[in-house]
mmCIF file of C-alpha atoms in Angstrom:
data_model
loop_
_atom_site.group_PDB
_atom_site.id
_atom_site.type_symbol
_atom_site.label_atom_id
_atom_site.label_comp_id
_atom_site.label_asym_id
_atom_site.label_seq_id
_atom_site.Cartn_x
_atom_site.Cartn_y
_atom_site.Cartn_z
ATOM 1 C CA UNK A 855 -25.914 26.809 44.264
ATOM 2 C CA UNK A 856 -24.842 22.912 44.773
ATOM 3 C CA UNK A 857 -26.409 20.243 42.948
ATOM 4 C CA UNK A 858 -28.536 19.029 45.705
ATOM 5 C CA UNK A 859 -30.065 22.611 46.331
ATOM 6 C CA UNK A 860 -31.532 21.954 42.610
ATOM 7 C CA UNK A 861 -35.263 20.503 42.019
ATOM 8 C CA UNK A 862 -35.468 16.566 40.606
ATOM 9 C CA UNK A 863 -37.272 18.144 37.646
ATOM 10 C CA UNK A 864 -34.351 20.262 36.560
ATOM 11 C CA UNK A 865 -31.848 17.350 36.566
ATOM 12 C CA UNK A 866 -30.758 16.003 33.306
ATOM 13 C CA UNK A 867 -30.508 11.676 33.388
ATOM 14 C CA UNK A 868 -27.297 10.615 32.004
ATOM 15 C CA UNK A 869 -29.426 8.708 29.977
ATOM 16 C CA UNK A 870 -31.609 11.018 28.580
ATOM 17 C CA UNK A 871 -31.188 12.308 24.714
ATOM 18 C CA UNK A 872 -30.978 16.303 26.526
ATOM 19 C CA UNK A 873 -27.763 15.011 28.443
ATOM 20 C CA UNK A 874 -25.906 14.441 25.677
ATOM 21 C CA UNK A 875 -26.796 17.822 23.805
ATOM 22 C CA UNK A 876 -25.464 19.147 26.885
ATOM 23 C CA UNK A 877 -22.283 17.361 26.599
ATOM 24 C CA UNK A 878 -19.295 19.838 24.551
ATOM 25 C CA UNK A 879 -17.733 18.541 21.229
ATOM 26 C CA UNK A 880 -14.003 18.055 21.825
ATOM 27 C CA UNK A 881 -13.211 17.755 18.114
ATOM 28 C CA UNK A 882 -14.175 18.350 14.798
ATOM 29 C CA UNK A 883 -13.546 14.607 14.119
ATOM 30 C CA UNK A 884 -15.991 13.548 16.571
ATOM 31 C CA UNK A 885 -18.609 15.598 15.190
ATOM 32 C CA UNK A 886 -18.029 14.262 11.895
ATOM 33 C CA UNK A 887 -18.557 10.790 13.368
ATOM 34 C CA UNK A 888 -21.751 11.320 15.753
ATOM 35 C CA UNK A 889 -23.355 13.418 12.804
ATOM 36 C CA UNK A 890 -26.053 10.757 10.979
ATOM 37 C CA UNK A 891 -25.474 12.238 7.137
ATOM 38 C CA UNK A 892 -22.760 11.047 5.240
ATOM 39 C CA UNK A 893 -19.560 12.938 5.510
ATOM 40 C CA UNK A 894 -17.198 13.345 3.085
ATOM 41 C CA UNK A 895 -14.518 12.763 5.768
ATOM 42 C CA UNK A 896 -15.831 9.707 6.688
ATOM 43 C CA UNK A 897 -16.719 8.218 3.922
ATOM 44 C CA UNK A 898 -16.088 4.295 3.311
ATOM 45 C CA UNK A 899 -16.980 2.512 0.721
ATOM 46 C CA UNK A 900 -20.307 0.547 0.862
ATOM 47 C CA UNK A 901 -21.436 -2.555 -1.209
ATOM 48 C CA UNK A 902 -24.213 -2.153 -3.400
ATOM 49 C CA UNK A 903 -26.334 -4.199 -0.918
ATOM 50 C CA UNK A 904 -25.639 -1.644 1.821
ATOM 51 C CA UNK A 905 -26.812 0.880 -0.851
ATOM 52 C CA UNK A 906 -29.513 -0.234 -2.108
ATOM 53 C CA UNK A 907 -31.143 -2.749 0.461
ATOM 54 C CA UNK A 908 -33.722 -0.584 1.625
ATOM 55 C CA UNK A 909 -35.447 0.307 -1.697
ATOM 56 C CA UNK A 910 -35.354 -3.762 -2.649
ATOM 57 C CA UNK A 911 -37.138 -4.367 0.749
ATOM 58 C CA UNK A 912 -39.425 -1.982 0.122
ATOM 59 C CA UNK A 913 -40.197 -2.561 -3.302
ATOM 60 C CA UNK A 914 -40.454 -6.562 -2.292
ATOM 61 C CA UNK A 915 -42.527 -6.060 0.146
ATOM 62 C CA UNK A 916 -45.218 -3.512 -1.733
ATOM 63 C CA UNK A 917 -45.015 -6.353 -4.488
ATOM 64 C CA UNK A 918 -46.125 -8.746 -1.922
ATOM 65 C CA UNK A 919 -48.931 -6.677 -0.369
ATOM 66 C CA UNK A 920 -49.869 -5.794 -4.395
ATOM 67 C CA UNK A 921 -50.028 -9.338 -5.113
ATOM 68 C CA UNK A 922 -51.739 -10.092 -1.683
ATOM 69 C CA UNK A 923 -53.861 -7.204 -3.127
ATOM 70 C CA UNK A 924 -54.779 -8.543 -6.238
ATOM 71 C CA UNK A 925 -55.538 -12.318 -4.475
ATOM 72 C CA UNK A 926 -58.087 -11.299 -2.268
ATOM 73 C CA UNK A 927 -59.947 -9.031 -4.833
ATOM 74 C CA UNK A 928 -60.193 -11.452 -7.386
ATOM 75 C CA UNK A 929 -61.677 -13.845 -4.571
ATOM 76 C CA UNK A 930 -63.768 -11.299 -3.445
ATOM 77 C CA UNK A 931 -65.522 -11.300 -7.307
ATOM 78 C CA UNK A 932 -65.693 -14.711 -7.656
ATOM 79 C CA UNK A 933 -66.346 -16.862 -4.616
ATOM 80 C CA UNK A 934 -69.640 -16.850 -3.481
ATOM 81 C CA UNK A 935 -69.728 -16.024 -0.159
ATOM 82 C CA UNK A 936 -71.919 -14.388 2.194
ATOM 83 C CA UNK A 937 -73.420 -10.844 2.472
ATOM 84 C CA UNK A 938 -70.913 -9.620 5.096
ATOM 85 C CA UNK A 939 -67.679 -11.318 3.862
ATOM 86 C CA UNK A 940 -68.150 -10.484 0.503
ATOM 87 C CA UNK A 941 -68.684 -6.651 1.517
ATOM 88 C CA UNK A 942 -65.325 -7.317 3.568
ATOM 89 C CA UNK A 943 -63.424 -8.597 0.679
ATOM 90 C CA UNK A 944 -64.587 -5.803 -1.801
ATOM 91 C CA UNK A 945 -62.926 -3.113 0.722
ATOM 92 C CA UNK A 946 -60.126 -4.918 2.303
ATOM 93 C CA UNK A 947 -58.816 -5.958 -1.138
ATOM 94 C CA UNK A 948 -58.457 -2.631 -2.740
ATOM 95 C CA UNK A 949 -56.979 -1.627 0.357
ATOM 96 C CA UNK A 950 -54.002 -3.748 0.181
ATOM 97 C CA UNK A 951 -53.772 -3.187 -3.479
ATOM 98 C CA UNK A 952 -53.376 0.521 -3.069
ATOM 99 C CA UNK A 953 -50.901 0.456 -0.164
ATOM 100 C CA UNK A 954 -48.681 -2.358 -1.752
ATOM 101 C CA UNK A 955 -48.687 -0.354 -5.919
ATOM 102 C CA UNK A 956 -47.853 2.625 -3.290
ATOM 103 C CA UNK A 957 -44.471 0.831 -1.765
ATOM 104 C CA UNK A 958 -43.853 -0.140 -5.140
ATOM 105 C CA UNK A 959 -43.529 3.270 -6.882
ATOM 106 C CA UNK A 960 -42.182 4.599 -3.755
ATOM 107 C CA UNK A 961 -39.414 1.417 -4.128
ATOM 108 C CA UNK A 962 -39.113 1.957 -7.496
ATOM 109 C CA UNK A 963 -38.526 6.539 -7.479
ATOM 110 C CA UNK A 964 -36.277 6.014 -4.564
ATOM 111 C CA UNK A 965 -33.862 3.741 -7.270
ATOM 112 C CA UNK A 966 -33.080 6.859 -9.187
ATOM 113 C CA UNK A 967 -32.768 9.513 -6.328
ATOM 114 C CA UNK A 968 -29.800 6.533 -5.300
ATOM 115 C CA UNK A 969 -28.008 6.852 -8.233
ATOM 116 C CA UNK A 970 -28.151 10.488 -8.249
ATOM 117 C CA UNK A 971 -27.131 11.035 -4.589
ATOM 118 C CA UNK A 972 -23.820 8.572 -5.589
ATOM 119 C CA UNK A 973 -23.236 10.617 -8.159
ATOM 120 C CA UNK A 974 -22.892 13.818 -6.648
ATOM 121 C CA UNK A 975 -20.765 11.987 -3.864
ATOM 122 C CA UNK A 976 -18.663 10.960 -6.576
ATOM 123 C CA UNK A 977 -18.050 14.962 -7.973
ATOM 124 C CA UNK A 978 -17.779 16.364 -4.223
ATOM 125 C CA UNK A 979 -15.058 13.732 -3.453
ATOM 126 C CA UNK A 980 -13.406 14.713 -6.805
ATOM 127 C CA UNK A 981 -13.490 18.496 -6.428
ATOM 128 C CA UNK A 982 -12.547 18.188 -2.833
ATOM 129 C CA UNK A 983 -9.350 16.171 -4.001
ATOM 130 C CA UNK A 984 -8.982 18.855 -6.339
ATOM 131 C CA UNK A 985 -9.268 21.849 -3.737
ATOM 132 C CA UNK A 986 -6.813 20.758 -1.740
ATOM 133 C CA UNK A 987 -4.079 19.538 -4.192
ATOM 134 C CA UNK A 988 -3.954 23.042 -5.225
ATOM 135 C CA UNK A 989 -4.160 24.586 -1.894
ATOM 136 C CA UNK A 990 -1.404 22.485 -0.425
ATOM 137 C CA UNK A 991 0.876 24.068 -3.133
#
């Protein structure tokens, strides 16, 4: 059976994320490097920025949307507006208070879990060391 005697729909696009499941690993090395976790193999070392950037823009930006939060409620309860804005205001404002004190914590928990994570890189780089100083005796 040629290629041509096969229907369009079972053809795999070069493009397509199934064509490159398809495609065989040729070494271990290149599985180590297409693989998204962090290998201990691969391992370089990062900055602190490159460690901890996303939990900074996340905290930053559920402080803004807090504060953005807070603004519009305490307009909402003391401006005197009309019937339909004010009703506006008295939702939309506790809204964005929730969500931002939400990206905050979540900011602020995902610090810790960090720290942790680096440390047990730190032990599994050491005992790996370890391993194979006494295996290579």
């Amino acid at each position: 059976m040629t290629m041509e005697a096969l229907p369009k729909a079972l053809e795999v696009d070069e493009k397509s994320p199934e064509f490159k499941d398809l495609l065989p690993s040729q070494t271990a090395s290149s599985l180590c490097i297409s693989s998204r976790s962090e290998s201990v193999w691969t391992a370089t070392p990062r900055s602190k920025w490159e460690i901890y950037r996303k939990p900074i823009v996340i905290m930053s930006v559920g402080g803004a949307i807090l504060l953005f939060g807070v603004v519009i409620t305490c307009l909402a309860y003391t401006l005197k507006l009309g019937e339909n804005s004010l009703k506006v205001l008295k939702m939309i404002g506790p809204a964005f208070l929730s969500l931002g004190l939400m990206m905050l914590v979540c900011g602020l928990v995902w610090v810790p879990i960090i720290k942790k994570k680096q440390k047990q890189k730190k032990k599994s780089v050491f005992f790996q060391t370890l391993k194979s100083f006494f295996l290579n005796r």
